[in-house]
Tab-separated table of C-alpha atoms in Angstrom:
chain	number	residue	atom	x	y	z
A	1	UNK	CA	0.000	0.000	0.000
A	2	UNK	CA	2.723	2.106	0.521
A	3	UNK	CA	2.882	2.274	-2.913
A	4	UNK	CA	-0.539	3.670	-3.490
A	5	UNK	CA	0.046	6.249	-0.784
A	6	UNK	CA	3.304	7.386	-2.677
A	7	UNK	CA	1.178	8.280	-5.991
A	8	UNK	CA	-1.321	9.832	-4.007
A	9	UNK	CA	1.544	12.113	-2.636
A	10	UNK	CA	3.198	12.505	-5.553
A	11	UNK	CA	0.353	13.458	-8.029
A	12	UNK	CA	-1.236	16.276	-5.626
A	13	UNK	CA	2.100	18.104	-4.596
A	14	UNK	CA	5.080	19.288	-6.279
A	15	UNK	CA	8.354	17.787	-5.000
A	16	UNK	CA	11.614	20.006	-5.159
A	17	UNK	CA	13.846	17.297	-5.897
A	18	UNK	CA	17.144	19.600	-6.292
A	19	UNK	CA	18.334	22.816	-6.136
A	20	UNK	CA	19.795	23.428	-9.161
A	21	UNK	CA	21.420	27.033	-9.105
A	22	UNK	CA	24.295	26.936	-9.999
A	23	UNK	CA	26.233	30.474	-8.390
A	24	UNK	CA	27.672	32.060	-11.715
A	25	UNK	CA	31.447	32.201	-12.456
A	26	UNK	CA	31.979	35.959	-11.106
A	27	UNK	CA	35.616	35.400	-10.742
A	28	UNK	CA	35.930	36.616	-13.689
A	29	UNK	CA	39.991	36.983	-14.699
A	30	UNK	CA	40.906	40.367	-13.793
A	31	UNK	CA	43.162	41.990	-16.340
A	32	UNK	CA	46.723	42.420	-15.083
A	33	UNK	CA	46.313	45.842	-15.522
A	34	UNK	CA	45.303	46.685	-11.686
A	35	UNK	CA	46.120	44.017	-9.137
A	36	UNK	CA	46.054	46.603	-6.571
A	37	UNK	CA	46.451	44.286	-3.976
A	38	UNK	CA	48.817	41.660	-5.196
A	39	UNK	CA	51.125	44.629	-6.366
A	40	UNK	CA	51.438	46.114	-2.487
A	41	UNK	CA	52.760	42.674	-1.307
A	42	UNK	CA	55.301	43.121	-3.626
A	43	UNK	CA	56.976	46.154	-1.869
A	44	UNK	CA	56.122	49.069	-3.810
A	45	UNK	CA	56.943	50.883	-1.288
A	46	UNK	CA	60.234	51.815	0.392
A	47	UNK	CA	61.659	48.972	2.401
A	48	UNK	CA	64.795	49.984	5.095
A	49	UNK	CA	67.217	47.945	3.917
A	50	UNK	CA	68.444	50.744	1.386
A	51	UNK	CA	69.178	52.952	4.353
A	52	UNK	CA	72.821	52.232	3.245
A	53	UNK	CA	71.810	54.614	0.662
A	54	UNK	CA	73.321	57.735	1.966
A	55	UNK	CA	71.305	60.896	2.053
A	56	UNK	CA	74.257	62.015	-0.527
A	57	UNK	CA	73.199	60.030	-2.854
A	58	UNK	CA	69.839	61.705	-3.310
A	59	UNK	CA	71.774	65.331	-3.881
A	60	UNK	CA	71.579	64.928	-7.323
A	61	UNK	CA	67.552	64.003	-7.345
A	62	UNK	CA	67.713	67.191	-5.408
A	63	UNK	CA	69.422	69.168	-8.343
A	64	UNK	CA	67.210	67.946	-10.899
A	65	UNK	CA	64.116	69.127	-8.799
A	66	UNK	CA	65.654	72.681	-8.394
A	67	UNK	CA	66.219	73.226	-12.130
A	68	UNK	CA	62.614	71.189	-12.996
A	69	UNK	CA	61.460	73.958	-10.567
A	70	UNK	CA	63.632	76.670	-12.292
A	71	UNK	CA	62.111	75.866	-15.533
A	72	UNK	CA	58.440	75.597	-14.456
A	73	UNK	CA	58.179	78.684	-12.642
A	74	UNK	CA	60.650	80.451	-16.233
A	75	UNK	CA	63.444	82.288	-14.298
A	76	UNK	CA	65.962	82.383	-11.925
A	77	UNK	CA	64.380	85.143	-9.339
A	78	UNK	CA	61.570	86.752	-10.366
A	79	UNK	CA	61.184	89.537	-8.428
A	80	UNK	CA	57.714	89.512	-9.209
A	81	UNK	CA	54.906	87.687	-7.908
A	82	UNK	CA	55.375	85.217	-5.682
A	83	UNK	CA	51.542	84.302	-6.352
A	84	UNK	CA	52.838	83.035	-9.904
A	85	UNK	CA	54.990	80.615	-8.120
A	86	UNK	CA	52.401	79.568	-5.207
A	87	UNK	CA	50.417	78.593	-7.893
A	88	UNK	CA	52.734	76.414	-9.851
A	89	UNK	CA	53.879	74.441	-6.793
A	90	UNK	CA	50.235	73.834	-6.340
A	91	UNK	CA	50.134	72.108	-9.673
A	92	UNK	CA	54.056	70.566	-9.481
A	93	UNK	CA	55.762	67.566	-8.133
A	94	UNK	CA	57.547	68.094	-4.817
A	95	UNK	CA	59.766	64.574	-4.724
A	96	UNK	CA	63.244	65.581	-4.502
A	97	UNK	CA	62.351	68.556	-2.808
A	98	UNK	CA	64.508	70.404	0.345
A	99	UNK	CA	61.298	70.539	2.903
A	100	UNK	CA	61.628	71.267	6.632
A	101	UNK	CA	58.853	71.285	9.666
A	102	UNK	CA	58.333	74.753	10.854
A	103	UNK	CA	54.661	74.185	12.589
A	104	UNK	CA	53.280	71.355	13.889
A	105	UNK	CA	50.726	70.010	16.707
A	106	UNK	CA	53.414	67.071	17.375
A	107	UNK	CA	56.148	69.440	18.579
A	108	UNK	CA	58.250	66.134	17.723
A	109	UNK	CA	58.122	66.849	14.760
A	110	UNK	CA	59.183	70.300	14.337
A	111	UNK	CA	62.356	71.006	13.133
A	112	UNK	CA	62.878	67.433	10.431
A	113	UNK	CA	64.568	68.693	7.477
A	114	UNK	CA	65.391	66.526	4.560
A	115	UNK	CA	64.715	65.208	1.058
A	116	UNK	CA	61.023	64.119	-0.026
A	117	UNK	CA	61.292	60.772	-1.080
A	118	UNK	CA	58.055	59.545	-1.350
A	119	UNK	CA	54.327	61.458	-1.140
A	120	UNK	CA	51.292	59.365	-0.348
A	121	UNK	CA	47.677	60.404	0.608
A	122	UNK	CA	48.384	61.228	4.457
A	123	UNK	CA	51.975	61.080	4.689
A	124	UNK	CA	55.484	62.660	3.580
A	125	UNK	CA	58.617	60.617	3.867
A	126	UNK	CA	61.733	62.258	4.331
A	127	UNK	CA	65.141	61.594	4.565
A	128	UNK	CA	67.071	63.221	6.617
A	129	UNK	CA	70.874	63.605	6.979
A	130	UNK	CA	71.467	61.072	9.299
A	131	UNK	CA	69.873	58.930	6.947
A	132	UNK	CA	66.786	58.174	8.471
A	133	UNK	CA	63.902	57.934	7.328
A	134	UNK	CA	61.293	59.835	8.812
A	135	UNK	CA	57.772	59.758	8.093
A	136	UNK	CA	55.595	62.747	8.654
A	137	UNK	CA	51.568	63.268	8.774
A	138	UNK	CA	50.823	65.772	6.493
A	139	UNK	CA	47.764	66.531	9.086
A	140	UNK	CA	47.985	69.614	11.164
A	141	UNK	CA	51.866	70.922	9.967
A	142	UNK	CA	53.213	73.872	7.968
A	143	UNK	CA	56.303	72.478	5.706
A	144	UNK	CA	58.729	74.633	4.792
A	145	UNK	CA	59.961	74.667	0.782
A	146	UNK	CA	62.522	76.681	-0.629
A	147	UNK	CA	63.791	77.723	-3.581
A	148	UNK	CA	65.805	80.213	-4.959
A	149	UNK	CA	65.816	82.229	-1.670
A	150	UNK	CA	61.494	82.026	-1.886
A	151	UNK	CA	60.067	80.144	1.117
A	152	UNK	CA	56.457	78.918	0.920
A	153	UNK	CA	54.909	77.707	3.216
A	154	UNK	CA	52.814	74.207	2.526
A	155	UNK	CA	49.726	73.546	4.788
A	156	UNK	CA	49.581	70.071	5.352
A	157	UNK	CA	46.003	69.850	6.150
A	158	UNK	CA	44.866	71.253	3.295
A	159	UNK	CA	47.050	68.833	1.173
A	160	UNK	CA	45.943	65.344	1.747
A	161	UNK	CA	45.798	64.357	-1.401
A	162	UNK	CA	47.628	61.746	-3.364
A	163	UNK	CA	50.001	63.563	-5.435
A	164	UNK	CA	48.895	62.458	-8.139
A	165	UNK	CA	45.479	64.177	-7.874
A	166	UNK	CA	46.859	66.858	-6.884
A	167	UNK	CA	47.892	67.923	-10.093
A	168	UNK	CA	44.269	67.419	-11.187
A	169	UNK	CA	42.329	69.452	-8.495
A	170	UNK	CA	41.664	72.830	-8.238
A	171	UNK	CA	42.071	74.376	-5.029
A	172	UNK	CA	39.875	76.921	-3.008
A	173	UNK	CA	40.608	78.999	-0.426
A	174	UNK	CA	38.161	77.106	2.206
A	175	UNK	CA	37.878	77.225	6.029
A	176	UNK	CA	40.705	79.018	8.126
A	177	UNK	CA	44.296	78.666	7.098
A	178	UNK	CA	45.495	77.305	10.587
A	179	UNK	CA	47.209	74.257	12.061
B	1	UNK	CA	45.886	72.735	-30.352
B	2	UNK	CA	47.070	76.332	-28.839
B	3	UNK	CA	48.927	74.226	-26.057
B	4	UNK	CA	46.637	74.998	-23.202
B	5	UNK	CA	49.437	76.003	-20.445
B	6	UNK	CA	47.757	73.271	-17.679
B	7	UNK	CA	49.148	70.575	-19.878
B	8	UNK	CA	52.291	72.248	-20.783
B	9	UNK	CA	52.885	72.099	-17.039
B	10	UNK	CA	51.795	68.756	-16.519
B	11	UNK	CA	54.035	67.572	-18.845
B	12	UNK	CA	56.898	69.199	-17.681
B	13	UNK	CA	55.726	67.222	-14.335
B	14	UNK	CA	56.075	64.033	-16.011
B	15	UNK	CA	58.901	64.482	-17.665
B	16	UNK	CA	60.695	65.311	-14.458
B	17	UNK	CA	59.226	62.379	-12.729
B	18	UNK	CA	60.788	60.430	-15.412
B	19	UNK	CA	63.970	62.073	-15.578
B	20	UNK	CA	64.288	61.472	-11.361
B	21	UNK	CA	63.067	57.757	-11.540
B	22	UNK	CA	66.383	57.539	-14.175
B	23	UNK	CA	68.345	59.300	-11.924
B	24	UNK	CA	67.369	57.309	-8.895
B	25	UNK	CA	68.194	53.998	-10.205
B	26	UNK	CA	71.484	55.043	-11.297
B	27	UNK	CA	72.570	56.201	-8.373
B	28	UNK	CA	71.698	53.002	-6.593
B	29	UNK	CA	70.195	50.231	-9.227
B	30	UNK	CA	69.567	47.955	-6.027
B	31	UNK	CA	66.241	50.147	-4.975
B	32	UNK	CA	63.619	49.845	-7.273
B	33	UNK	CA	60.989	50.417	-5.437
B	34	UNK	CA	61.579	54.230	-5.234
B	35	UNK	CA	61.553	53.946	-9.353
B	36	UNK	CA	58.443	51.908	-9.469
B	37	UNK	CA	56.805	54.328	-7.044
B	38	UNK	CA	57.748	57.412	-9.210
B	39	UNK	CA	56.250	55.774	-12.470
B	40	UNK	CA	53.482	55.049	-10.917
B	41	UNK	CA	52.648	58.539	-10.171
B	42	UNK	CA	53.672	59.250	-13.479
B	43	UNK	CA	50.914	56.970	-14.676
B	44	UNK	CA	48.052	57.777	-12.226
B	45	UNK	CA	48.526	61.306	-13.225
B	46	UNK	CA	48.381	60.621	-17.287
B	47	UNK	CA	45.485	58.972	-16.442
B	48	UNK	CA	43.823	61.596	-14.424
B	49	UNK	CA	44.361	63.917	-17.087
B	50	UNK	CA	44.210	61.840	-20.171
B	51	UNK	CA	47.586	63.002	-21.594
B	52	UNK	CA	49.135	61.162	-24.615
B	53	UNK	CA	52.225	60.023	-24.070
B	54	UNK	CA	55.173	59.023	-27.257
B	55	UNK	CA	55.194	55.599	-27.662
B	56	UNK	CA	59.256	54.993	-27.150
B	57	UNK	CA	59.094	56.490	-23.656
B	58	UNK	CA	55.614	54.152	-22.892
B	59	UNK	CA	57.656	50.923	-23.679
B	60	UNK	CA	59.747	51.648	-20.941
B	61	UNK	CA	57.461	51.532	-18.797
B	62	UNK	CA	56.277	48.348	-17.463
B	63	UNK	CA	52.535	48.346	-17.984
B	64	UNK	CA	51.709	45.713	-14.973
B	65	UNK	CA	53.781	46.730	-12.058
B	66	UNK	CA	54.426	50.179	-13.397
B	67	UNK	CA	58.014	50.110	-13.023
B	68	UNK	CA	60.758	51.463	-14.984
B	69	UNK	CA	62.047	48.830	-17.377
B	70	UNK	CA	66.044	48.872	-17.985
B	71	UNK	CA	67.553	45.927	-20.538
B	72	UNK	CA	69.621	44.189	-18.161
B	73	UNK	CA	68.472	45.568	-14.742
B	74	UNK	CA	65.241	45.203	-14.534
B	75	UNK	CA	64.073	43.857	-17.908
B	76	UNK	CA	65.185	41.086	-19.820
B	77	UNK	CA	64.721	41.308	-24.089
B	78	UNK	CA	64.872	38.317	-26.440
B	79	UNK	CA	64.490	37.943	-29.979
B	80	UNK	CA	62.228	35.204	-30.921
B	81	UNK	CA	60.721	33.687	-33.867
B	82	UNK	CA	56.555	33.216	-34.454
B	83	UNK	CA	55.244	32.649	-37.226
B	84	UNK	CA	57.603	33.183	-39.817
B	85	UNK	CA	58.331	36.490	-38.064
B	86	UNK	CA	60.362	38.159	-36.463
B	87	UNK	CA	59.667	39.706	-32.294
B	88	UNK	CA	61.713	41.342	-29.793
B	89	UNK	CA	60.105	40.436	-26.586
B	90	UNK	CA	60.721	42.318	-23.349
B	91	UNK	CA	59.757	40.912	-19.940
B	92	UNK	CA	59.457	42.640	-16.732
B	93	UNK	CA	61.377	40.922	-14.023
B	94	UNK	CA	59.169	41.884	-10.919
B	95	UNK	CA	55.105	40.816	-12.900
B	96	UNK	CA	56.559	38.273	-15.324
B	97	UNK	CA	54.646	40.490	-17.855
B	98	UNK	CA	55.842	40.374	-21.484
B	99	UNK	CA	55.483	42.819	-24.449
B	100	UNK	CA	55.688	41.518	-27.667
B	101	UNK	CA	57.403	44.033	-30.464
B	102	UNK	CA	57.299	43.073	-34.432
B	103	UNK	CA	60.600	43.783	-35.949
B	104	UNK	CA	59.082	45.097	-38.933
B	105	UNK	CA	62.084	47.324	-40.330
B	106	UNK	CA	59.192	49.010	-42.975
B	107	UNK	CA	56.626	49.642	-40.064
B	108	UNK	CA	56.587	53.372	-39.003
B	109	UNK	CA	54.707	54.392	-35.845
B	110	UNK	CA	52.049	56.874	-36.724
B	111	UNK	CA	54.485	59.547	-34.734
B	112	UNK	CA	56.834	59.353	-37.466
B	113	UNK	CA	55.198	60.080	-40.107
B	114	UNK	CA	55.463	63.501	-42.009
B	115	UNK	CA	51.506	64.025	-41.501
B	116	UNK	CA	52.164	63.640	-37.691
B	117	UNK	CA	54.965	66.576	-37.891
B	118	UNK	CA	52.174	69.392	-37.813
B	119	UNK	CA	51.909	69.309	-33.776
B	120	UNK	CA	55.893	69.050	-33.557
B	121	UNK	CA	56.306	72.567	-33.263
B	122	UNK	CA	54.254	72.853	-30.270
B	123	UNK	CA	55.598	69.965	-28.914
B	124	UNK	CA	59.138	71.086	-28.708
B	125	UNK	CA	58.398	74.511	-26.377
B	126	UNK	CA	57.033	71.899	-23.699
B	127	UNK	CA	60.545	69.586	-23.744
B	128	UNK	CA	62.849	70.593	-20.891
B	129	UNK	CA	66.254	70.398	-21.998
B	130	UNK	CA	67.663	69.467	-18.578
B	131	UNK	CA	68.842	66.028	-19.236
B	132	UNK	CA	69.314	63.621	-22.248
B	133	UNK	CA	66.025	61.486	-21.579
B	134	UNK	CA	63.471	61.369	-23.701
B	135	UNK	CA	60.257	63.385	-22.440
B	136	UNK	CA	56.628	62.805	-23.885
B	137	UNK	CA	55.667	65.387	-26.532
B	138	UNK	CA	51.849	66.196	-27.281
B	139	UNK	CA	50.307	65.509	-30.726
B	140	UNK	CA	47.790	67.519	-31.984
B	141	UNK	CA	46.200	65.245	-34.646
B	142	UNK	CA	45.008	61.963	-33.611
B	143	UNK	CA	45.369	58.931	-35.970
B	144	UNK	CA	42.935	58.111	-38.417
């Protein structure tokens, strides 16, 4: 009978018998043009082994930043505007540049001079002339750059950008210009 | 093109970054990763402002990691054989990624060409003449 009862069951309601979604391939193959993450296990980034590099071996990076500088801005010492210049170190590249710490809320801080190695969204890294490598929070501190006997003053705060983007924002004069 | 003076500047930009990531690893060809980091900048900011860049100085660049690609150092090139023709391949030490070239002594990059030469004029104010390395030039007309 148990056979009879099994027809009855079968006929009136509807089995499920098996799931049968399959979960779509959405691993697709990235292309090997971004593998963001794979490519910062690789060490982009400074490691501190190369601190045997001396700080004088970076002297000529420094050079080639003062006459890349010298060039942008079209002339040795423009007596005129300094405005001109403020705004083309808004737009230029600042690695190999001589920067120093006047301001900062970390009075730790104050006072690192040295070569800009590397710029990344939050953070400078400088080396300095004992050959260390410092890194600095670009948050709440006046840098220091100069060139050509012209000293402008950077505000950190207002530059946490990668570089990068930097080049491709325009800025406005927002909010207080203050540590 | 009048040579709108934001690009002229962010050229100069990139050529410097290129000029320093040369002058980095010949200082010390151990550290890469200072090279890589500048080239990588270089590239985020072509990208950001859609700038053309020559082709000689982009196959020096590796287009995977991003890092500066020297014959020898970082680089290795071979000359192989497909099909009947003729390739110079170039592979990146660091990604394993390979670029294929055709050695096609009649094939002219559309650069070259005398049509191409219009734009060179404007292209030459925006070179800086600090060192020997080749910097990107603009091109006005686009190929066909």
């Amino acid at each position: 009978m148990s056979e009879q009862t099994r027809e009855n069951q079968l006929r009136r309601k509807a089995v499920v018998l098996e799931y049968s979604t399959r979960r779509k391939q959405k691993e697709k193959k990235k292309k090997s043009k971004g593998l963001s993450a794979r490519q910062r296990r690789e060490l982009r980034l400074f490691d501190i082994k190369p601190e045997q590099q001396r700080y004088s071996l970076f002297l000529p990076l420094h050079e080639l930043w003062k006459q890349y500088i010298r060039d942008l801005c079209g002339g040795l010492k423009p007596d005129t505007q300094p405005q001109m210049i403020q705004a083309k170190l808004l737009k230029a590249d600042l690695h190999g540049a001589l920067v120093s710490v006047t301001k900062s809320k970390c009075p730790s801080y104050v006072g690192v001079t040295g070569i800009l190695l590397q710029e990344t969204k939050h953070v400078f890294k400088i080396l300095t002339k004992e050959d260390r490598l410092k890194v600095v929070p670009k948050l709440n501190c006046v840098f220091t750059v100069e060139i050509d006997g012209f000293i402008s003053y950077i505000y950190g705060s207002k530059f946490r950008l990668r570089s990068s983007e930097r080049s491709a924002k325009k800025f406005k004069a927002k909010g207080t210009v203050d540590l | 093109m009048a040579g709108p003076v934001k690009d002229r500047e962010a050229f100069q930009r990139l050529s410097f970054l290129y000029q320093a990531a040369h002058c980095v690893l010949a200082q010390d060809p151990t550290n890469q990763a200072l090279a890589r980091f500048y080239c990588h900048t270089e590239r985020t900011i072509a990208k950001r402002l859609v700038l053309r860049r020559d082709p000689s100085v982009k196959r020096t660049l590796c287009r995977g990691c991003s890092s500066l690609l020297i014959p020898g150092l970082t680089c290795t090139q071979r000359q192989r054989r497909c099909r009947g023709q003729r390739w110079t391949v170039q592979t990146c030490l660091t990604c394993q990624r390979s670029q294929r070239f055709l050695n096609d002594p009649d094939h002219l990059l559309w650069g070259d060409r005398p049509e191409a030469q219009l734009g060179s004029q404007a292209g030459e104010r925006s070179q800086t003449t600090t060192a020997p390395a080749k910097c990107s030039s603009p091109r006005s007309s686009p190929p066909p």
